[in-house]
């Protein structure tokens, strides 16, 4: 839920608050996304070597909660170096969680249920994507409406505020085409506080999940896989007489 919300709303922050172009805003996701796969691979290797997954699951949640908490520090004048290091830990923790969680659910399942378990994890992630965008979309939209309502009528036409309140996605384009001045600063502030509200709400979900992960049990990873799927051995062809 939270991972997809970050990937969806972080470009809004880059475009609407920092004034980046669409392409540069997409590039801005790289510090967060590029480290996910290497982190997951390293975590998987360490779990294979040590035979323990709970410590990496818990460590991943700690890093993720810390990283997402740092994203709340993204502000109106955040520099490139700052937002790179503020978004990087979240990607590291996410990679650790994705790898260790996949192994944990397989270790906890019965041999005959491993195939279903493996398929269940990406299925739940897909469901979380749809659910997360709905939940955090409401957080974003409601915060935009609230903050736009605080703009004095002397700065913004009430009809403009009403239009943006019903379609907050257009706020990025309005900010881009608004001349520098008090109105543009107020619009940028509304976008900043709205994305920040998404980070805060997501941090709550992450904190609850981190606490729930403490109940994870240890299962021995060194076990024989018992499966009904067998590879048939071909009989050697007999020589023709």
JSON list of N, CA and C in Angstrom, two decimals, residues 41-53 56 103 221-222:
[
{"chain": "A", "resi": 41, "resn": "UNK", "atom": "N", "xyz": [18.53, -8.70, -2.90]},
{"chain": "A", "resi": 41, "resn": "UNK", "atom": "CA", "xyz": [19.46, -9.78, -3.24]},
{"chain": "A", "resi": 41, "resn": "UNK", "atom": "C", "xyz": [20.42, -10.06, -2.09]},
{"chain": "A", "resi": 42, "resn": "UNK", "atom": "N", "xyz": [21.01, -9.00, -1.54]},
{"chain": "A", "resi": 42, "resn": "UNK", "atom": "CA", "xyz": [21.95, -9.17, -0.43]},
{"chain": "A", "resi": 42, "resn": "UNK", "atom": "C", "xyz": [21.26, -9.80, 0.77]},
{"chain": "A", "resi": 43, "resn": "UNK", "atom": "N", "xyz": [20.04, -9.35, 1.05]},
{"chain": "A", "resi": 43, "resn": "UNK", "atom": "CA", "xyz": [19.29, -9.93, 2.18]},
{"chain": "A", "resi": 43, "resn": "UNK", "atom": "C", "xyz": [19.02, -11.40, 1.95]},
{"chain": "A", "resi": 44, "resn": "UNK", "atom": "N", "xyz": [18.63, -11.76, 0.73]},
{"chain": "A", "resi": 44, "resn": "UNK", "atom": "CA", "xyz": [18.39, -13.17, 0.42]},
{"chain": "A", "resi": 44, "resn": "UNK", "atom": "C", "xyz": [19.62, -14.03, 0.60]},
{"chain": "A", "resi": 45, "resn": "UNK", "atom": "N", "xyz": [20.77, -13.50, 0.18]},
{"chain": "A", "resi": 45, "resn": "UNK", "atom": "CA", "xyz": [22.02, -14.24, 0.33]},
{"chain": "A", "resi": 45, "resn": "UNK", "atom": "C", "xyz": [22.36, -14.42, 1.81]},
{"chain": "A", "resi": 46, "resn": "UNK", "atom": "N", "xyz": [22.21, -13.36, 2.59]},
{"chain": "A", "resi": 46, "resn": "UNK", "atom": "CA", "xyz": [22.51, -13.45, 4.03]},
{"chain": "A", "resi": 46, "resn": "UNK", "atom": "C", "xyz": [21.58, -14.42, 4.74]},
{"chain": "A", "resi": 47, "resn": "UNK", "atom": "N", "xyz": [20.32, -14.45, 4.34]},
{"chain": "A", "resi": 47, "resn": "UNK", "atom": "CA", "xyz": [19.38, -15.40, 4.94]},
{"chain": "A", "resi": 47, "resn": "UNK", "atom": "C", "xyz": [19.78, -16.82, 4.59]},
{"chain": "A", "resi": 48, "resn": "UNK", "atom": "N", "xyz": [20.22, -17.03, 3.35]},
{"chain": "A", "resi": 48, "resn": "UNK", "atom": "CA", "xyz": [20.66, -18.36, 2.93]},
{"chain": "A", "resi": 48, "resn": "UNK", "atom": "C", "xyz": [21.88, -18.81, 3.72]},
{"chain": "A", "resi": 49, "resn": "UNK", "atom": "N", "xyz": [22.81, -17.90, 3.96]},
{"chain": "A", "resi": 49, "resn": "UNK", "atom": "CA", "xyz": [24.03, -18.25, 4.67]},
{"chain": "A", "resi": 49, "resn": "UNK", "atom": "C", "xyz": [23.77, -18.50, 6.15]},
{"chain": "A", "resi": 50, "resn": "UNK", "atom": "N", "xyz": [22.97, -17.65, 6.77]},
{"chain": "A", "resi": 50, "resn": "UNK", "atom": "CA", "xyz": [22.75, -17.74, 8.21]},
{"chain": "A", "resi": 50, "resn": "UNK", "atom": "C", "xyz": [21.60, -18.68, 8.59]},
{"chain": "A", "resi": 51, "resn": "UNK", "atom": "N", "xyz": [20.66, -18.88, 7.67]},
{"chain": "A", "resi": 51, "resn": "UNK", "atom": "CA", "xyz": [19.50, -19.71, 7.99]},
{"chain": "A", "resi": 51, "resn": "UNK", "atom": "C", "xyz": [18.49, -19.00, 8.87]},
{"chain": "A", "resi": 52, "resn": "UNK", "atom": "N", "xyz": [18.63, -17.70, 9.04]},
{"chain": "A", "resi": 52, "resn": "UNK", "atom": "CA", "xyz": [17.71, -16.92, 9.89]},
{"chain": "A", "resi": 52, "resn": "UNK", "atom": "C", "xyz": [17.13, -15.77, 9.06]},
{"chain": "A", "resi": 53, "resn": "UNK", "atom": "N", "xyz": [15.85, -15.55, 9.23]},
{"chain": "A", "resi": 53, "resn": "UNK", "atom": "CA", "xyz": [15.19, -14.51, 8.46]},
{"chain": "A", "resi": 53, "resn": "UNK", "atom": "C", "xyz": [14.52, -13.45, 9.34]},
{"chain": "A", "resi": 56, "resn": "UNK", "atom": "N", "xyz": [16.47, -10.16, 9.81]},
{"chain": "A", "resi": 56, "resn": "UNK", "atom": "CA", "xyz": [16.48, -9.30, 8.62]},
{"chain": "A", "resi": 56, "resn": "UNK", "atom": "C", "xyz": [15.10, -8.69, 8.37]},
{"chain": "A", "resi": 103, "resn": "UNK", "atom": "N", "xyz": [10.59, -15.15, 2.04]},
{"chain": "A", "resi": 103, "resn": "UNK", "atom": "CA", "xyz": [11.16, -16.37, 2.62]},
{"chain": "A", "resi": 103, "resn": "UNK", "atom": "C", "xyz": [10.40, -16.77, 3.88]},
{"chain": "A", "resi": 221, "resn": "UNK", "atom": "N", "xyz": [14.85, -23.40, 8.00]},
{"chain": "A", "resi": 221, "resn": "UNK", "atom": "CA", "xyz": [14.86, -23.35, 6.54]},
{"chain": "A", "resi": 221, "resn": "UNK", "atom": "C", "xyz": [15.46, -24.60, 5.92]},
{"chain": "A", "resi": 222, "resn": "UNK", "atom": "N", "xyz": [16.14, -25.41, 6.69]},
{"chain": "A", "resi": 222, "resn": "UNK", "atom": "CA", "xyz": [16.76, -26.63, 6.18]},
{"chain": "A", "resi": 222, "resn": "UNK", "atom": "C", "xyz": [15.76, -27.79, 6.24]}
]
